[in-house]
Amino acid sequence: MRIIRSVGQMQKTISKLKQQGKRIGFVPTMGYLHEGHLSLIRRCRKENDIVVISIFVNPTQFGPKEDFRQYPRDFQRDYRLAKREHVDIIFFPSRTAMYPPKYKTYIEVQGLGEILCGKFRPGHFRGVTTIVGKLLNIVMPTTLYLGQKDAQQAVIIQQMISDLHFPVKVRVRPIVRERDGLAMSSRNKYLSKTERQRATALYTALMAAKDMIRKGEKKTKRLRQRMRHILVSAKIKKIDYIEFVNARTLEPVSIIHGDVVIAIAAYVGKTRLIDNIIIRKR
Ligand code: AMP
């Protein structure tokens, strides 16, 4: 397994591999790897000749009051985990390699970046699309692997790829959860023991909505009420949103029809968590 820190070196290495006809699979991450990341890496390993992951905590996707500085980092641990999964290359650039002092260019997907999480984290998706666009130009993968955990991010990145003609296929993989249902996230590390217990309410709320839908409920207003009640009962009071959106377009729906994503963003203590499920058309 190689660690590459320079953009030029990465592009040169990939160009050579592509000349040899290798399929390049790519998993972008912010590191502090967990089973969610590893499931993407494993799928990528199965479907490609070369597996590249990137580890970069991207400053442009954090708001000024967000957790960029505290975000957990442990390269040695990530290195061990990646090696065990037979990753070929870790792209691990410095901040200045990605954003030199005179950096000026950003990618923005209009509309989609301003709803759901975008409403509460202005500029976040502009940072995400910018870094992913840059990484695609550096890693030049055949296939990009993303997690459904960040459902809005996956839709926005696919829109960018289509609009800007990036020659890459995209695979979106299911959410990996802890045994009690909590979606795996590097940010779970911030939770105290009691917060960790309360955090399961996000999944409980999603499952309650799923059950109501199975029993015939179609009105999102009623589903949202029930979900809110479950969160508040677990002392989760700061709820950014509980939304019901079309899985493809992210447009809000008031009645469940077609494929719908039910998405939650809420604070458990000071930690902002997101989770979602897809309700497929019967
Ligand atoms: P991050 O390091 O949080 O930026 O995540 C890197 C990639 O891993 C993104 O495509 C995420 O959607 C994906 N990911 C994060 N958590 C999970 C999870 N619990 N299950 C599946 N994919 C995940």
Coordinates of N, CA and C in Angstrom, one line a residue, residues 51-153:
V51 N -7.6 0.1 -5.8 CA -8.4 0.8 -4.9 C -7.7 2.0 -4.3
V52 N -8.3 3.1 -4.5 CA -7.7 4.4 -4.0 C -8.7 4.9 -3.0
I53 N -8.2 5.3 -1.8 CA -9.0 6.1 -0.9 C -8.3 7.4 -0.6
S54 N -9.1 8.4 -0.3 CA -8.5 9.7 0.1 C -8.9 9.9 1.5
I55 N -8.0 10.5 2.2 CA -8.2 11.0 3.6 C -7.9 12.4 3.6
F56 N -8.9 13.3 3.8 CA -8.7 14.7 3.8 C -9.9 15.4 4.5
V57 N -9.6 16.0 5.6 CA -10.7 16.7 6.3 C -10.8 18.1 5.6
N58 N -11.8 18.2 4.9 CA -11.9 19.3 3.9 C -12.4 20.6 4.6
P59 N -11.5 21.6 4.7 CA -12.0 22.8 5.5 C -13.1 23.6 4.8
T60 N -13.3 23.5 3.5 CA -14.3 24.3 2.9 C -15.7 23.8 3.1
Q61 N -15.9 22.6 3.6 CA -17.2 22.2 3.9 C -17.7 22.4 5.3
F62 N -16.8 23.0 6.1 CA -17.2 23.3 7.5 C -17.5 24.8 7.6
G63 N -18.6 25.1 8.4 CA -18.9 26.5 8.7 C -18.0 27.0 9.7
P64 N -17.9 28.3 9.9 CA -17.0 29.0 10.8 C -17.2 28.5 12.2
K65 N -18.4 28.1 12.6 CA -18.6 27.7 14.0 C -18.7 26.2 14.1
E66 N -18.3 25.5 13.1 CA -18.4 24.0 13.1 C -17.1 23.4 13.6
D67 N -17.1 22.0 13.5 CA -16.1 21.2 14.2 C -14.9 20.9 13.4
F68 N -14.5 21.7 12.4 CA -13.3 21.4 11.6 C -12.1 21.1 12.5
R69 N -11.8 21.9 13.5 CA -10.6 21.7 14.3 C -10.7 20.4 15.2
Q70 N -11.9 20.2 15.8 CA -12.0 19.0 16.6 C -12.2 17.7 15.9
Y71 N -12.6 17.8 14.6 CA -12.9 16.6 13.8 C -11.9 15.5 14.1
P72 N -12.3 14.3 14.4 CA -11.3 13.2 14.8 C -10.3 12.9 13.7
R73 N -9.1 12.8 14.0 CA -8.1 12.4 13.0 C -7.1 11.4 13.7
D74 N -6.8 10.3 13.0 CA -5.9 9.3 13.4 C -5.3 8.5 12.2
F75 N -4.3 9.1 11.6 CA -3.8 8.5 10.4 C -3.2 7.1 10.6
Q76 N -2.5 6.9 11.7 CA -1.9 5.6 11.9 C -3.0 4.5 11.9
R77 N -4.1 4.8 12.6 CA -5.2 3.8 12.7 C -5.8 3.6 11.3
D78 N -6.1 4.7 10.6 CA -6.6 4.6 9.3 C -5.7 3.8 8.4
Y79 N -4.4 4.0 8.5 CA -3.5 3.3 7.7 C -3.6 1.8 7.9
R80 N -3.6 1.4 9.2 CA -3.8 -0.1 9.5 C -5.0 -0.6 9.0
L81 N -6.2 0.1 9.1 CA -7.5 -0.4 8.7 C -7.4 -0.6 7.1
A82 N -6.9 0.4 6.5 CA -6.9 0.4 5.0 C -6.0 -0.7 4.5
K83 N -4.9 -0.9 5.2 CA -4.0 -2.0 4.8 C -4.7 -3.4 4.9
R84 N -5.4 -3.5 6.0 CA -6.1 -4.8 6.2 C -7.2 -5.0 5.1
E85 N -7.7 -4.0 4.5 CA -8.7 -4.1 3.4 C -8.0 -4.1 2.0
H86 N -6.7 -4.2 2.0 CA -6.0 -4.3 0.7 C -6.2 -3.1 -0.2
V87 N -6.2 -1.9 0.4 CA -6.2 -0.7 -0.3 C -4.9 -0.6 -1.0
D88 N -4.9 -0.1 -2.2 CA -3.6 0.1 -3.0 C -2.9 1.4 -2.7
I89 N -3.8 2.5 -2.7 CA -3.2 3.8 -2.5 C -4.1 4.6 -1.6
I90 N -3.4 5.3 -0.6 CA -4.1 6.3 0.2 C -3.6 7.6 -0.3
F91 N -4.5 8.5 -0.8 CA -4.2 9.8 -1.2 C -4.4 10.7 0.1
F92 N -3.4 11.3 0.6 CA -3.4 12.0 1.9 C -2.8 13.3 1.7
P93 N -3.5 14.2 1.0 CA -2.8 15.5 0.7 C -2.8 16.5 1.9
S94 N -2.0 17.5 1.9 CA -2.0 18.5 2.9 C -3.0 19.5 2.5
R95 N -3.4 20.4 3.5 CA -4.4 21.4 3.2 C -3.9 22.4 2.1
T96 N -2.6 22.7 2.1 CA -2.1 23.6 1.1 C -1.9 23.0 -0.3
A97 N -1.8 21.7 -0.3 CA -1.7 21.0 -1.6 C -3.1 21.1 -2.3
M98 N -4.2 21.1 -1.5 CA -5.5 21.2 -2.1 C -6.0 22.6 -2.2
Y99 N -5.6 23.4 -1.3 CA -6.1 24.8 -1.3 C -4.8 25.7 -1.1
P100 N -4.0 26.0 -2.1 CA -2.9 26.9 -1.9 C -3.4 28.3 -1.6
P101 N -2.5 29.2 -1.1 CA -3.0 30.5 -0.7 C -3.8 31.3 -1.6
K102 N -3.6 31.1 -2.9 CA -4.3 32.0 -3.9 C -5.5 31.2 -4.5
Y103 N -6.0 30.2 -3.8 CA -7.1 29.4 -4.3 C -8.4 30.2 -4.6
K104 N -9.1 30.0 -5.7 CA -10.2 30.9 -6.0 C -11.4 30.2 -6.6
T105 N -11.3 28.9 -6.9 CA -12.4 28.2 -7.7 C -13.3 27.3 -6.9
Y106 N -14.6 27.4 -7.0 CA -15.6 26.6 -6.3 C -16.6 26.0 -7.3
I107 N -17.2 24.9 -6.9 CA -18.2 24.3 -7.7 C -19.5 24.3 -6.9
E108 N -20.6 24.8 -7.5 CA -21.8 24.9 -6.8 C -23.0 24.3 -7.6
V109 N -23.7 23.3 -7.0 CA -24.9 22.8 -7.6 C -26.1 23.6 -7.1
Q110 N -26.7 24.3 -8.0 CA -27.7 25.2 -7.5 C -29.0 24.5 -7.0
G111 N -29.7 25.1 -6.1 CA -30.9 24.6 -5.6 C -30.7 23.4 -4.6
L112 N -30.2 22.3 -5.1 CA -30.1 21.1 -4.2 C -29.2 21.3 -3.0
G113 N -28.3 22.3 -3.1 CA -27.3 22.5 -2.0 C -27.9 23.5 -1.0
E114 N -29.1 24.0 -1.2 CA -29.7 25.0 -0.3 C -30.8 24.4 0.6
I115 N -31.2 23.2 0.3 CA -32.3 22.5 1.0 C -31.8 21.6 2.1
L116 N -32.6 21.0 2.9 CA -32.3 20.0 3.9 C -31.0 20.5 4.7
C117 N -29.9 19.8 4.7 CA -28.8 20.2 5.5 C -28.2 21.5 5.0
G118 N -28.4 21.8 3.7 CA -27.9 23.1 3.1 C -28.5 24.3 3.8
K119 N -29.7 24.2 4.2 CA -30.4 25.3 4.9 C -29.7 25.6 6.2
F120 N -29.2 24.6 6.9 CA -28.7 24.8 8.2 C -27.1 24.9 8.2
R121 N -26.6 24.5 7.1 CA -25.1 24.5 6.9 C -24.8 25.3 5.6
P122 N -25.0 26.6 5.6 CA -24.8 27.3 4.4 C -23.3 27.1 3.9
G123 N -23.2 26.9 2.6 CA -21.9 26.7 2.0 C -21.3 25.3 2.1
H124 N -22.0 24.4 2.9 CA -21.4 23.1 3.1 C -21.3 22.3 1.8
F125 N -22.4 22.3 1.0 CA -22.3 21.4 -0.2 C -21.4 22.0 -1.3
R126 N -21.3 23.3 -1.2 CA -20.3 24.0 -2.2 C -18.9 23.5 -1.8
G127 N -18.6 23.3 -0.6 CA -17.3 22.8 -0.2 C -17.2 21.3 -0.6
V128 N -18.3 20.6 -0.4 CA -18.3 19.1 -0.8 C -18.1 18.9 -2.3
T129 N -18.9 19.6 -3.1 CA -18.8 19.5 -4.5 C -17.4 20.0 -5.0
T130 N -16.9 21.0 -4.4 CA -15.6 21.5 -4.8 C -14.5 20.4 -4.6
I131 N -14.5 19.9 -3.4 CA -13.4 18.9 -3.1 C -13.6 17.7 -3.9
V132 N -14.8 17.2 -4.1 CA -15.0 16.0 -4.8 C -14.7 16.2 -6.3
G133 N -15.0 17.3 -6.8 CA -14.6 17.7 -8.2 C -13.1 17.7 -8.4
K134 N -12.4 18.3 -7.4 CA -11.0 18.3 -7.4 C -10.4 16.9 -7.3
L135 N -10.9 16.1 -6.4 CA -10.4 14.7 -6.2 C -10.7 13.9 -7.5
L136 N -11.8 14.1 -8.1 CA -12.0 13.3 -9.4 C -11.0 13.7 -10.4
N137 N -10.6 14.9 -10.5 CA -9.5 15.3 -11.4 C -8.2 14.8 -11.1
I138 N -8.0 14.5 -9.8 CA -6.7 14.0 -9.4 C -6.6 12.5 -9.4
V139 N -7.7 11.8 -9.0 CA -7.7 10.3 -8.9 C -8.2 9.7 -10.2
M140 N -9.0 10.5 -11.0 CA -9.5 10.0 -12.3 C -10.0 8.6 -12.2
P141 N -10.9 8.3 -11.3 CA -11.4 6.9 -11.1 C -12.3 6.5 -12.2
T142 N -12.4 5.1 -12.3 CA -13.5 4.6 -13.2 C -14.8 4.6 -12.5
T143 N -14.7 4.3 -11.1 CA -16.0 4.3 -10.3 C -15.7 4.9 -9.0
L144 N -16.7 5.7 -8.6 CA -16.7 6.4 -7.3 C -17.7 5.8 -6.4
Y145 N -17.3 5.6 -5.1 CA -18.1 4.9 -4.1 C -18.6 5.9 -3.1
L146 N -19.9 6.0 -2.9 CA -20.5 6.9 -1.9 C -21.4 6.2 -1.0
G147 N -21.6 6.7 0.2 CA -22.6 6.1 1.2 C -23.9 6.8 1.2
Q148 N -25.0 6.0 1.3 CA -26.3 6.5 1.5 C -26.5 7.3 2.8
K149 N -25.6 7.1 3.7 CA -25.6 7.8 5.0 C -25.8 9.3 4.7
D150 N -25.0 9.8 3.7 CA -25.1 11.2 3.3 C -25.9 11.3 2.0
A151 N -27.3 11.1 2.1 CA -28.1 10.9 1.0 C -28.1 12.2 0.1
Q152 N -28.2 13.3 0.7 CA -28.2 14.6 -0.1 C -26.9 14.8 -0.8
Q153 N -25.8 14.5 -0.1 CA -24.5 14.6 -0.7 C -24.4 13.7 -2.0

